[in-house]
Short mmCIF file of C-alpha atoms and ligand atoms in Angstrom, two decimals:
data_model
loop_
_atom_site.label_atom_id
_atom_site.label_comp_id
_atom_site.label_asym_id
_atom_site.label_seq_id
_atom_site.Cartn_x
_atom_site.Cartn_y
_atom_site.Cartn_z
CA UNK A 1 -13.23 -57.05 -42.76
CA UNK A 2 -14.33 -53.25 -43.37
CA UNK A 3 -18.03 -52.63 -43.94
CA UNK A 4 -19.34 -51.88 -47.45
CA UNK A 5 -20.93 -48.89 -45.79
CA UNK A 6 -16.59 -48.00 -45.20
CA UNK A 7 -15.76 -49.42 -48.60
CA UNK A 8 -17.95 -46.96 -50.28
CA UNK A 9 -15.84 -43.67 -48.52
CA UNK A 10 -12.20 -45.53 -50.22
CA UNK A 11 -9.81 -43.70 -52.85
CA UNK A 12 -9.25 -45.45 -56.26
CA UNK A 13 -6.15 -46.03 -54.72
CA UNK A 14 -7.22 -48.08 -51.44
CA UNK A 15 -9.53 -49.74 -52.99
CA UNK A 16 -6.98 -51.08 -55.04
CA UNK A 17 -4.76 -51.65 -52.30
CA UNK A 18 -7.32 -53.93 -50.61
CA UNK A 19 -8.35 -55.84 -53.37
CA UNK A 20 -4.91 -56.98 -53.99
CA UNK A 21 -4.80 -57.93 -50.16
CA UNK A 22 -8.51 -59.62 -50.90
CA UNK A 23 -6.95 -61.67 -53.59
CA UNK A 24 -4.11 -62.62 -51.49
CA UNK A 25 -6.64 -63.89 -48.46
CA UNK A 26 -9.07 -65.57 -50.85
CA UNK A 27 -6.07 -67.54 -52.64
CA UNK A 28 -4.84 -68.72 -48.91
CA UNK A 29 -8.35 -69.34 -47.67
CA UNK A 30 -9.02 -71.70 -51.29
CA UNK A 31 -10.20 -74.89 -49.05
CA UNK A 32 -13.16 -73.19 -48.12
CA UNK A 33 -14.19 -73.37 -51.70
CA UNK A 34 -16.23 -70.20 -51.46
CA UNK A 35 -15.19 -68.47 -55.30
CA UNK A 36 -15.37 -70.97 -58.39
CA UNK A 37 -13.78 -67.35 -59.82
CA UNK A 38 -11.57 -64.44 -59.06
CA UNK A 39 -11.29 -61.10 -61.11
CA UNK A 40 -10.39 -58.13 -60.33
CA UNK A 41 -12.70 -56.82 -63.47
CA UNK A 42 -13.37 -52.75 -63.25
CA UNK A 43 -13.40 -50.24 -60.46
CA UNK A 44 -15.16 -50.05 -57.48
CA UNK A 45 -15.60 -51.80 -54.13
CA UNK A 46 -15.62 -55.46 -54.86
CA UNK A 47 -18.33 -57.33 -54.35
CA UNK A 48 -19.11 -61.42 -54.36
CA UNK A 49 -21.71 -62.79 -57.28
CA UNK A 50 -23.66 -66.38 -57.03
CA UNK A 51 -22.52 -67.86 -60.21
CA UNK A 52 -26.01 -67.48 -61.50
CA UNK A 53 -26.20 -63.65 -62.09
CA UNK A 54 -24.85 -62.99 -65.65
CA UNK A 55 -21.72 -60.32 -65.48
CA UNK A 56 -20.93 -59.42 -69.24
CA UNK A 57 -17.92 -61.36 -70.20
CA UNK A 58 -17.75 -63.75 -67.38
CA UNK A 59 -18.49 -67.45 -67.57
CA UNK A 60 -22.05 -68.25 -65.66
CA UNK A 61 -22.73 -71.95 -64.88
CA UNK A 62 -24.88 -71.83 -62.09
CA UNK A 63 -22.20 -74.85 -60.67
CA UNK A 64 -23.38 -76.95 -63.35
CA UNK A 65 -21.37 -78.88 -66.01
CA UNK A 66 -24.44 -78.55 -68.42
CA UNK A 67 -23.22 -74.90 -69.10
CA UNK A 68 -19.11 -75.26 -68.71
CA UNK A 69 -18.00 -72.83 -71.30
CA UNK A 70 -20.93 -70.80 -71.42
CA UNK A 71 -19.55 -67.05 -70.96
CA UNK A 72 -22.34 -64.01 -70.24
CA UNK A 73 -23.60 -62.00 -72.99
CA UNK A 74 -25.09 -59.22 -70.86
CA UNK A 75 -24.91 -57.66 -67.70
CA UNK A 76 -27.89 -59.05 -64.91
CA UNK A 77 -29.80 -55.59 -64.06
CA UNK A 78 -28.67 -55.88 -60.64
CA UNK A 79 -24.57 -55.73 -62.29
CA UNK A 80 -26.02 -52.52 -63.84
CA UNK A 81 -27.14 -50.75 -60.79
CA UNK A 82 -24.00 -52.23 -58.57
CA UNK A 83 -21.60 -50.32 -61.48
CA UNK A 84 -23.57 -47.38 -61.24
CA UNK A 85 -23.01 -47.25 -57.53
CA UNK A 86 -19.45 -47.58 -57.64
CA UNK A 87 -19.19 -51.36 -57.05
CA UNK A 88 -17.82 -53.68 -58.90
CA UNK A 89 -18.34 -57.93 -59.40
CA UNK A 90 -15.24 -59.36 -58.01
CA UNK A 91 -15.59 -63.27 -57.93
CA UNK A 92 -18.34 -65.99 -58.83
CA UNK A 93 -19.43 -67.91 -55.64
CA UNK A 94 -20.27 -71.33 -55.19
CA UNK A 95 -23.49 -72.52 -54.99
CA UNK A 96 -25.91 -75.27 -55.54
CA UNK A 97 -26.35 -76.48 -58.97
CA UNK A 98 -28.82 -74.07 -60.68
CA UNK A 99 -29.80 -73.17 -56.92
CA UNK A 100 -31.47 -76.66 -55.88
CA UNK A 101 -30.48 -77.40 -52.59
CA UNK A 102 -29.50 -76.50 -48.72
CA UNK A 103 -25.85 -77.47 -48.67
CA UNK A 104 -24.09 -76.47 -51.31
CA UNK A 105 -22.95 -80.02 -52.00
CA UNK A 106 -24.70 -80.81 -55.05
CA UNK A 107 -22.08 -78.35 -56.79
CA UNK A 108 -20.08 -78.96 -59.75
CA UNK A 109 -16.86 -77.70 -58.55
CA UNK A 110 -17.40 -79.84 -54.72
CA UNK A 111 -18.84 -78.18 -52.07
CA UNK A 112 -18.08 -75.38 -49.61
CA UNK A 113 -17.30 -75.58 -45.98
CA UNK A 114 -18.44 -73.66 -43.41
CA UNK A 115 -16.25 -70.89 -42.11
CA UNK A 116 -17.19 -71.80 -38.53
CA UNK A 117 -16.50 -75.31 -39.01
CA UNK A 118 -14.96 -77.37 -42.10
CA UNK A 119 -16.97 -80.82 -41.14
CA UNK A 120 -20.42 -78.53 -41.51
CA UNK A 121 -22.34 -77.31 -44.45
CA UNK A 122 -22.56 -73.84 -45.09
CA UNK A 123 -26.04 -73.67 -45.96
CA UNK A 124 -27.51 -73.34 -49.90
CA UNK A 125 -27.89 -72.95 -52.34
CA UNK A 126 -25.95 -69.11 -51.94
CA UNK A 127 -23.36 -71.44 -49.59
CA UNK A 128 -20.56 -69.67 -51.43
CA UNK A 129 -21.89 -66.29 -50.90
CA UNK A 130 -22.28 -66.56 -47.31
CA UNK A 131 -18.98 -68.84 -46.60
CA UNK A 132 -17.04 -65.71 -48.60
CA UNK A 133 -18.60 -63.13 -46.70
CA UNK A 134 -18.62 -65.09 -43.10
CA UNK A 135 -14.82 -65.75 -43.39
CA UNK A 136 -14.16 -62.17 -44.31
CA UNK A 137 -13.21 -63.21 -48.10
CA UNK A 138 -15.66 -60.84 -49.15
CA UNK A 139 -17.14 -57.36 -47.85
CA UNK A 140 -20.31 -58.42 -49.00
CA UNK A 141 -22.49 -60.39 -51.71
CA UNK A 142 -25.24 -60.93 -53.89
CA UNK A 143 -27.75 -64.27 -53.67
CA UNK A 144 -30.40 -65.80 -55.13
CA UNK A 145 -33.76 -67.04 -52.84
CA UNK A 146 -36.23 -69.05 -54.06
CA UNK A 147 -37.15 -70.93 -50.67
CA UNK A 148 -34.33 -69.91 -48.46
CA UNK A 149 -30.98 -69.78 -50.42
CA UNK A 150 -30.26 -66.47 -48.74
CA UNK A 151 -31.70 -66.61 -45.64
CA UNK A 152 -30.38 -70.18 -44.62
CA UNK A 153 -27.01 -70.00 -45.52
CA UNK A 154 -26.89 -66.90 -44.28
CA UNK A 155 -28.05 -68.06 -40.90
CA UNK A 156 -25.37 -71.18 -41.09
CA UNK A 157 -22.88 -69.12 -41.32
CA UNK A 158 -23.33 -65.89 -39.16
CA UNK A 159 -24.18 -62.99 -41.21
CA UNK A 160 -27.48 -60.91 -42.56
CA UNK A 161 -29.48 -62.26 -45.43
CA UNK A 162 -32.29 -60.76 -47.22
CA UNK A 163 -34.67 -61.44 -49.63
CA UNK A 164 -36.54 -58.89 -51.07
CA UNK A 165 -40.61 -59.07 -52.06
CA UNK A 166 -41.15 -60.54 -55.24
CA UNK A 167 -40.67 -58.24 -57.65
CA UNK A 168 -38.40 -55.48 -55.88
CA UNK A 169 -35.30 -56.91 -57.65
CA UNK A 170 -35.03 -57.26 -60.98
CA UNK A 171 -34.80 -61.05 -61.99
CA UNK A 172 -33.38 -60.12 -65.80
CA UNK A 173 -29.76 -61.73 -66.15
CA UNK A 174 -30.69 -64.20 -62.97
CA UNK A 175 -30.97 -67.97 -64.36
CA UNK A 176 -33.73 -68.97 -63.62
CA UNK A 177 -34.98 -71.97 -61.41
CA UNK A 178 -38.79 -70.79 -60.31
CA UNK A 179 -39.48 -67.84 -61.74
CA UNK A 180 -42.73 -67.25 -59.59
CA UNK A 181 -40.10 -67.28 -56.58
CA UNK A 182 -37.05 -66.15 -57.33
CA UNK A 183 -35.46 -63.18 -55.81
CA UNK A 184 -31.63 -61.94 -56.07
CA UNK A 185 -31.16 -60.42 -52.43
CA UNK A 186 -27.98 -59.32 -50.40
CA UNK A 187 -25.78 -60.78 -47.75
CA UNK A 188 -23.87 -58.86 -45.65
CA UNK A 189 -22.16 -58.75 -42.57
CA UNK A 190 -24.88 -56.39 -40.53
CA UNK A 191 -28.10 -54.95 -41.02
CA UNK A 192 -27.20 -51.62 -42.44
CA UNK A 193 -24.96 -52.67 -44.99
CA UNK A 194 -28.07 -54.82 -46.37
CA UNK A 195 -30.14 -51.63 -46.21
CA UNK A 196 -27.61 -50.13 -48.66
CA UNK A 197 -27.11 -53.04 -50.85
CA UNK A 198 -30.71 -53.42 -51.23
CA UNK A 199 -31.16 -50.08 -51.97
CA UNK A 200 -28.41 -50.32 -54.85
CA UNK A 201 -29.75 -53.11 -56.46
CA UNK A 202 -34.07 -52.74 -56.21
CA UNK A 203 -36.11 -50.75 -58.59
CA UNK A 204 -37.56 -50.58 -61.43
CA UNK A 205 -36.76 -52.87 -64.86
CA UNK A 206 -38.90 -52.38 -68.01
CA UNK A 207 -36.86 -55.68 -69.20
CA UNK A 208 -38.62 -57.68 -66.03
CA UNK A 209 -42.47 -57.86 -66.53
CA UNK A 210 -42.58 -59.26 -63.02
CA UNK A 211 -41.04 -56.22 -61.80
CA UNK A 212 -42.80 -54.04 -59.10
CA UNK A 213 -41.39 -50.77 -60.78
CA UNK A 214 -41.20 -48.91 -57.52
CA UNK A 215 -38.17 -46.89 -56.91
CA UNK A 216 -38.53 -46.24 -53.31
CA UNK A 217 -35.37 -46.74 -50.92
CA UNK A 218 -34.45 -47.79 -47.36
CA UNK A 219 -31.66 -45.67 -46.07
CA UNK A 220 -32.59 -42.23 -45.89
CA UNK A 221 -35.54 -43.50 -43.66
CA UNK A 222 -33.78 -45.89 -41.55
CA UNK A 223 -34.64 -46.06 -38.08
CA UNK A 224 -34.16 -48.26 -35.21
CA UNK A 225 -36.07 -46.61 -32.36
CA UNK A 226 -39.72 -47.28 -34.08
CA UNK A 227 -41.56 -49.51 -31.91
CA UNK A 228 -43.15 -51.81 -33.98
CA UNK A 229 -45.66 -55.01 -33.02
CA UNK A 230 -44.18 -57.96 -33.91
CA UNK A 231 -45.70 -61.59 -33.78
CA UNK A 232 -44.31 -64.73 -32.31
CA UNK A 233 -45.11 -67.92 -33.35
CA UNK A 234 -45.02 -70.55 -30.17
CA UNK A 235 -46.52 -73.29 -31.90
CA UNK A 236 -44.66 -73.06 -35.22
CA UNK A 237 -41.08 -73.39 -33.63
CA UNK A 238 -42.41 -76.56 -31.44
CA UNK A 239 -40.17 -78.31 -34.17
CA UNK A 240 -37.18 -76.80 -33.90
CA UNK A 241 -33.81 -77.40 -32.30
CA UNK A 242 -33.29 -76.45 -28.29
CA UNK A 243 -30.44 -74.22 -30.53
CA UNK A 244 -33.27 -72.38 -32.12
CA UNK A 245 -35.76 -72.45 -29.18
CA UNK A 246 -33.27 -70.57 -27.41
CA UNK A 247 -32.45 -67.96 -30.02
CA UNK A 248 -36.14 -67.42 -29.83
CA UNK A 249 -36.20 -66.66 -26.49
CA UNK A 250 -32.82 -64.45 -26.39
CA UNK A 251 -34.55 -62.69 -29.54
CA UNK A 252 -38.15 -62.53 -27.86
CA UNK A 253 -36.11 -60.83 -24.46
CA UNK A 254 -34.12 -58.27 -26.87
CA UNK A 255 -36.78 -56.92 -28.68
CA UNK A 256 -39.38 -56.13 -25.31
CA UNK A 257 -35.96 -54.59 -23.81
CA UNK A 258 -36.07 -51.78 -27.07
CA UNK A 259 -40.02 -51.55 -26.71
CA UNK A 260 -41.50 -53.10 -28.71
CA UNK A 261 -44.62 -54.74 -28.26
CA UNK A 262 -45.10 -59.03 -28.80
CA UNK A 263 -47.93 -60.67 -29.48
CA UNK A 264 -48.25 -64.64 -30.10
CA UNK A 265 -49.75 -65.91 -32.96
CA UNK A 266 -50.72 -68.97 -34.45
CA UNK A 267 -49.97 -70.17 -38.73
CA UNK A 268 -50.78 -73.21 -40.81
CA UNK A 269 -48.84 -76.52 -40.36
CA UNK A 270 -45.56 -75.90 -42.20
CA UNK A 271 -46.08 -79.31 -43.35
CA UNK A 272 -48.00 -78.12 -46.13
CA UNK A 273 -45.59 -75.17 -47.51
CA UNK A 274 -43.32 -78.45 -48.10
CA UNK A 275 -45.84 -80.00 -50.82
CA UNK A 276 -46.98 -76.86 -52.20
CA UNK A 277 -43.21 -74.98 -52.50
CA UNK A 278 -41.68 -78.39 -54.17
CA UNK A 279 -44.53 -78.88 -56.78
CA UNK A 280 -44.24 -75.23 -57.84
CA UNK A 281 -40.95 -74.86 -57.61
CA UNK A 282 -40.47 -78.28 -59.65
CA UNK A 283 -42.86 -77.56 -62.19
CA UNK A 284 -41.48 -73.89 -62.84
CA UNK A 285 -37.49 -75.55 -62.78
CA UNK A 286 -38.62 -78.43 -65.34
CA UNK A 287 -40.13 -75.55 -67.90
CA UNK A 288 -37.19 -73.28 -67.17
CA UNK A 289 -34.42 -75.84 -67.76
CA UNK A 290 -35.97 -76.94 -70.91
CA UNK A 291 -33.73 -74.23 -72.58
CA UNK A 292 -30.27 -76.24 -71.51
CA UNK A 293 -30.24 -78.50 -74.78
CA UNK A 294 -26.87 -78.56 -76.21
CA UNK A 295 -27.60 -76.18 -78.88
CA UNK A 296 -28.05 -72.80 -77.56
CA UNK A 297 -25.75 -72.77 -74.32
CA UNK A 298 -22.35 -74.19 -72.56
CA UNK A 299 -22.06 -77.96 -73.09
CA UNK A 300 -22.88 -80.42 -76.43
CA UNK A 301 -22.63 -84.29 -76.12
CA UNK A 302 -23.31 -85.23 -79.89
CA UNK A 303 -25.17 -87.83 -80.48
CA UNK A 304 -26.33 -89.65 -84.09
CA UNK A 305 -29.25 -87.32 -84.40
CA UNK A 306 -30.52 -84.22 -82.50
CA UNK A 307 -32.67 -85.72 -80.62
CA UNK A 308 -29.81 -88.29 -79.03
CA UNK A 309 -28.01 -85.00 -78.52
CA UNK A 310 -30.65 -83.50 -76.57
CA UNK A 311 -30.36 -86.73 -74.43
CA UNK A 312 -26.73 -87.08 -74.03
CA UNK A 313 -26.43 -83.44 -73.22
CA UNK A 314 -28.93 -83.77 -70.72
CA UNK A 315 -27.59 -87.06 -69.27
CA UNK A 316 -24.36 -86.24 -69.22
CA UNK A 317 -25.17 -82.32 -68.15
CA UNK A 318 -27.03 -81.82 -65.02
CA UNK A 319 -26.31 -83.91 -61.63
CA UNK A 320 -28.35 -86.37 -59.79
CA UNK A 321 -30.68 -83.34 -57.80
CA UNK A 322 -31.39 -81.17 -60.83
CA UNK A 323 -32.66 -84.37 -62.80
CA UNK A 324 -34.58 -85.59 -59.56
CA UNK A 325 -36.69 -82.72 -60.06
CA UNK A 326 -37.31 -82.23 -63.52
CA UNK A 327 -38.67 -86.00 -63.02
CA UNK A 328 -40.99 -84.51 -60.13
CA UNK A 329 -42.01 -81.51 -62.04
CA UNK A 330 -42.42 -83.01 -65.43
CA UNK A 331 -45.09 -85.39 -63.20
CA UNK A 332 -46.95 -83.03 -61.87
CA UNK A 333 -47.43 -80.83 -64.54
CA UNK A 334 -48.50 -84.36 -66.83
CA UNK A 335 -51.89 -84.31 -67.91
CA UNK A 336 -53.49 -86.91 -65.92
CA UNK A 337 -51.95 -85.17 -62.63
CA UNK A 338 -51.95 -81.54 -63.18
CA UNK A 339 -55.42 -81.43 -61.20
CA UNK A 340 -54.11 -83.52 -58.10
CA UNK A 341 -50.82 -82.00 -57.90
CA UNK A 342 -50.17 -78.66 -59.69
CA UNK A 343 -53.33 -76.40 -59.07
CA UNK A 344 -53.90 -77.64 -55.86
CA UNK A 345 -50.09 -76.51 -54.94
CA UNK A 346 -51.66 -72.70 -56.62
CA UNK A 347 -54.34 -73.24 -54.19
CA UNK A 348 -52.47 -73.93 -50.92
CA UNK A 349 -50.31 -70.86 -51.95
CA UNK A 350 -53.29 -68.55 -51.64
CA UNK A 351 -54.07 -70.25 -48.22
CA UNK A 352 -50.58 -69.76 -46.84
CA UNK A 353 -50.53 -66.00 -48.45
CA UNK A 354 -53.99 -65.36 -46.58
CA UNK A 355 -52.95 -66.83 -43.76
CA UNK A 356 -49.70 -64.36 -43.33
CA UNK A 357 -52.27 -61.20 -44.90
CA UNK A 358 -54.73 -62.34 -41.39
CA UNK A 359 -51.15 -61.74 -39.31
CA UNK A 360 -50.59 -58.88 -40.94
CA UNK A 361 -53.59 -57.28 -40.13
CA UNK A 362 -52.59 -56.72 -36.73
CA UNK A 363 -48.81 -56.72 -36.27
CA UNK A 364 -45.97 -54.88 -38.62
CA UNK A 365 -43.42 -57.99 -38.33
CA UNK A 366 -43.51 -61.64 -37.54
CA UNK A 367 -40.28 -63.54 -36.28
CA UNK A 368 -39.81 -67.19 -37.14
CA UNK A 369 -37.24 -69.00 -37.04
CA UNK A 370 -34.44 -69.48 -40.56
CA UNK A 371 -34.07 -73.58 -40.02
CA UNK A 372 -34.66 -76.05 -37.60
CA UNK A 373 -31.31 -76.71 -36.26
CA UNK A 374 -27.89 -74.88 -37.21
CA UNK A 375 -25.81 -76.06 -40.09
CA UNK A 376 -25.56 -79.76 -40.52
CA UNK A 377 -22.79 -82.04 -40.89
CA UNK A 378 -21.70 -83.09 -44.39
CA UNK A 379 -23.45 -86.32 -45.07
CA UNK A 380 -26.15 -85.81 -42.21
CA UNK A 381 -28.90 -85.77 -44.27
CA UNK A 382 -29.20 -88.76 -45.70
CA UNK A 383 -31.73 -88.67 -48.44
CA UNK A 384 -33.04 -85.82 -50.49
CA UNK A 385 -36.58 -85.66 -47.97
CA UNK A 386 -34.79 -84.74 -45.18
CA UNK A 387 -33.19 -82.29 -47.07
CA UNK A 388 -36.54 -80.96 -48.23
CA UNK A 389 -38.01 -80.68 -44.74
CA UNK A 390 -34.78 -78.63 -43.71
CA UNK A 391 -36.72 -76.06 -45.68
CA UNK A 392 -39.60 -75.75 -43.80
CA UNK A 393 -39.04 -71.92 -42.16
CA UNK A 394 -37.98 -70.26 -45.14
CA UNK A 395 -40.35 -71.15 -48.23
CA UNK A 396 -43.89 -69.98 -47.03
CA UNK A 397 -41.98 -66.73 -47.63
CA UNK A 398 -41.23 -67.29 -50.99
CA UNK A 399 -44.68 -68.78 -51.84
CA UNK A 400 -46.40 -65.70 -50.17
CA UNK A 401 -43.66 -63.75 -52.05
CA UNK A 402 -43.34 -61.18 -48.90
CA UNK A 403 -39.66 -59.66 -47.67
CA UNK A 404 -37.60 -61.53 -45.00
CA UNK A 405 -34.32 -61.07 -43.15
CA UNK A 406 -31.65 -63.12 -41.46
CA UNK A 407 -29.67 -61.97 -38.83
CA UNK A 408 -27.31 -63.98 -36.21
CA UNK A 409 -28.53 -64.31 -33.09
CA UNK A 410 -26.27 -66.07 -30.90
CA UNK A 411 -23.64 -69.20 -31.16
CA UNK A 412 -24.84 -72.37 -29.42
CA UNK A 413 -22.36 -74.40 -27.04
CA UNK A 414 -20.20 -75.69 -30.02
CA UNK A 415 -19.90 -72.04 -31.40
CA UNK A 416 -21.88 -72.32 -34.58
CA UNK A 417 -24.23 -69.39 -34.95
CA UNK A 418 -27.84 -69.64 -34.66
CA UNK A 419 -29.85 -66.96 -36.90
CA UNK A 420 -33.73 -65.61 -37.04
CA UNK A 421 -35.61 -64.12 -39.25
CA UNK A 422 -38.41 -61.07 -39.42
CA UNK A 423 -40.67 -61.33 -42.01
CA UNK A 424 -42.61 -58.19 -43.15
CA UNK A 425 -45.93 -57.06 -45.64
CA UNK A 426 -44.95 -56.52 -49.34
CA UNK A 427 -43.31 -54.01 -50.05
CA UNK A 428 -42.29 -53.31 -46.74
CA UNK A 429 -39.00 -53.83 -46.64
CA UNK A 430 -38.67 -49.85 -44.16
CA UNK A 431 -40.64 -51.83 -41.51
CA UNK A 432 -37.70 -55.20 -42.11
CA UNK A 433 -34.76 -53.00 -42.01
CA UNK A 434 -35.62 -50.86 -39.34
CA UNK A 435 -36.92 -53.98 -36.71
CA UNK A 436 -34.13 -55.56 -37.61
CA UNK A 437 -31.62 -52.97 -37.03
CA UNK A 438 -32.82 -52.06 -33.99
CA UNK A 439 -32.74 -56.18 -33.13
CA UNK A 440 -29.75 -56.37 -34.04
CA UNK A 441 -28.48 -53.44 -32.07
CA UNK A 442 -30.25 -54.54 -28.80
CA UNK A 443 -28.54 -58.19 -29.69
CA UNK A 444 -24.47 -57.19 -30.11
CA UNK A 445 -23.97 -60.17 -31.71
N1 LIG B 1 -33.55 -75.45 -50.64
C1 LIG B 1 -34.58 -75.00 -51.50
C2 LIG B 1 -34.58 -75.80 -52.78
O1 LIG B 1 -33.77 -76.65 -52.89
C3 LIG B 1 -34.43 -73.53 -51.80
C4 LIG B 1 -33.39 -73.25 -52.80
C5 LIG B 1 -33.35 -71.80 -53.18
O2 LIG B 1 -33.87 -70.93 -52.50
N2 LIG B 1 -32.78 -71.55 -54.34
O3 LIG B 1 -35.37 -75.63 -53.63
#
């Protein structure tokens, strides 16, 4: 698959060429189940969209039933600025239902297999994104990350994930599952075409109030011969897979060999991101799915009265994982718990943040690992805990709201790849690019 860096030098007519080709591959590759959609809509170089960024004119379901039907008033900010640039939305991908989940199987159109293997997951909730781009059925895509959707799919299946610091990307035309968290980020198939997407789709966005409003870009700055300090975490990845131990390693060996300089560190017990991420990130879901009702958007199950609609919609509407945890945020948001569960979560947020502020102090990136293992088999995890804990590298990041980035490390003994990530200050996404490229460079993945 060409590069979007290569994509951007085509004619009209190549591009045109290839897309037909694209649609060709992506119709013979279908069992993957990467695209819920295919359109060649506009000109440009085509790239892949998580079915819950709004492109004008498209349906938008966020792979749930609830909004079947439901077709995108507006364009998503980020649709704005990839037009702009000359690209142009060429397929929805699959994902987790409104972005809850690690596999990609709690989708309403089935889930997505992993390019490197059909019996494994391919990571979520972006699974689609990062299945399309990892079998070369896309040049590259957008995802969503609100505690590892692009980094740990991307990581499952081999390519670069990034997600921004909160507030770099505009979140208007994104639906919404934690607002505090959420970040639309790209995935790509190295580290400089992420550089480039990035810089395409950050900036400022008077119609975000979270939004940073800084305008400042990547790629005319990109360099990987800085020699940065970067921390390692020994104790953190005691957890993780001999798979991931030896990425580590491999990772820890590639980055003295271009000069840089490692020291180890020591952060909290991940345990604790666990309670903290899924009582904020329930609480903020329950309040933002409040909207799907049966009046405003996609699906209506009448009932007698409007109140029975509201509940047949609802029942009917979301799966078994979505209603899970508007049950679990809806609880800790009630009165009599909001204390014990919801602003303690706020407090352990501003622990974890200080705690990564205290690393920062001293060092300009820290490497952790993306997940504990590589991608699952379907049906491994057998109850929606384990599933939780398979979260535990990736949402500190989203809690502290600071940039990280995937990138494949190696393949372990059965071939699947095993990915890392660097994780930067805010706003620092110069220092994430460039460490990574030059990681990536020393690596030859
Ligand atoms: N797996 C995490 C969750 O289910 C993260 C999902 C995401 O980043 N959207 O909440």
């Amino acid at each position: 698959m060409i590069t979007l860096k290569e994509a951007l030098t085509l004619s009209k007519e190549e591009l045109e060429t290839f897309k037909k080709d694209l649609q060709t591959k992506i119709e013979a590759n279908s069992e993957l189940n990467a695209y819920i959609d295919v359109k060649n809509v506009g000109e440009g170089v085509p790239i892949a969209i998580k079915d819950n960024i709004q492109v004008k004119d498209w349906s938008v379901t966020s792979a749930s039933n609830i909004l079947q039907g439901y077709i995108a008033p507006y364009n998503a900010t980020v649709i704005q600025k990839l037009k702009s640039a000359g690209l142009s939305p060429f397929g929805r991908t699959n994902m987790d239902e409104f972005a809850m989940g690690s596999t990609t199987e709690s989708s309403f159109y089935g889930k997505t297999l992993n390019p490197h293997n059909s019996d494994c997951v391919p990571g979520g909730s972006s699974g689609g994104s990062a299945a399309a781009v990892g079998a070369g059925l896309a040049i590259a895509a957008l995802g969503s990350d609100t505690g590892g959707s692009i980094r740990q799919p991307a990581a499952f299946c081999g390519i670069v994930g990034m997600k921004p610091t909160y507030g770099r990307v505009s979140r208007y035309g994104l639906g919404a599952y934690a607002s505090s968290l959420d970040q639309i980020g790209p995935m790509t198939q190295n580290v400089e075409d992420a550089a480039l997407l990035y810089d395409i789709i950050s900036g400022s966005d008077e119609k975000d109030s979270t939004n940073a409003q800084k305008d400042d870009k990547v790629t005319p700055n990109l360099n990987a011969d800085r020699k940065l300090t970067i921390a390692v975490l020994p104790k953190y990845i005691e957890n993780a897979s001999q798979d991931v131990k030896d990425a580590y390693e491999k990772a820890i060996e590639a980055l003295k060999s271009a000069g840089h300089t490692i020291v180890e560190k020591e952060i909290m017990d991940a345990k604790f991101d666990i309670s903290a991420y899924y009582i904020t990130a329930t609480a903020e879901a329950t309040t933002n799915l409040a909207r799907y009702d049966g009046i405003r958007y996609g699906n209506r199950v009448e009932g007698k009265n409007l109140e029975e609609t509201y509940i047949n919609t609802r029942s009917n509407g979301f799966g078994d994982e979505v209603k899970r945890r508007i049950m679990l945020g809806n609880f800790v948001l009630s009165s009599g718990y909001y204390e014990a569960y919801y602003v303690k979560a706020q407090k352990t947020r501003n622990i974890i943040k200080d705690e990564y502020a205290k690393i920062f102090e001293e060092v300009d990136l820290i490497l952790s690992p993306v997940a504990p293992s590589v991608a699952n088999k379907f049906g491994e995890l057998k109850n929606p805990m384990d599933m939780y804990l398979s979260d535990i590298y990736t949402i500190s990041i989203n809690l502290a709201g600071l940039p990280a980035l995937s990138l494949p490390i190696m393949k372990n003994s059965d071939g699947m790849p095993v990915g890392l990530q660097l994780i930067a200050k805010a706003y620092d996404e110069q220092t994430l690019f460039d460490g990574s490229l030059s990681l990536e460079k020393q690596l030859n993945y």
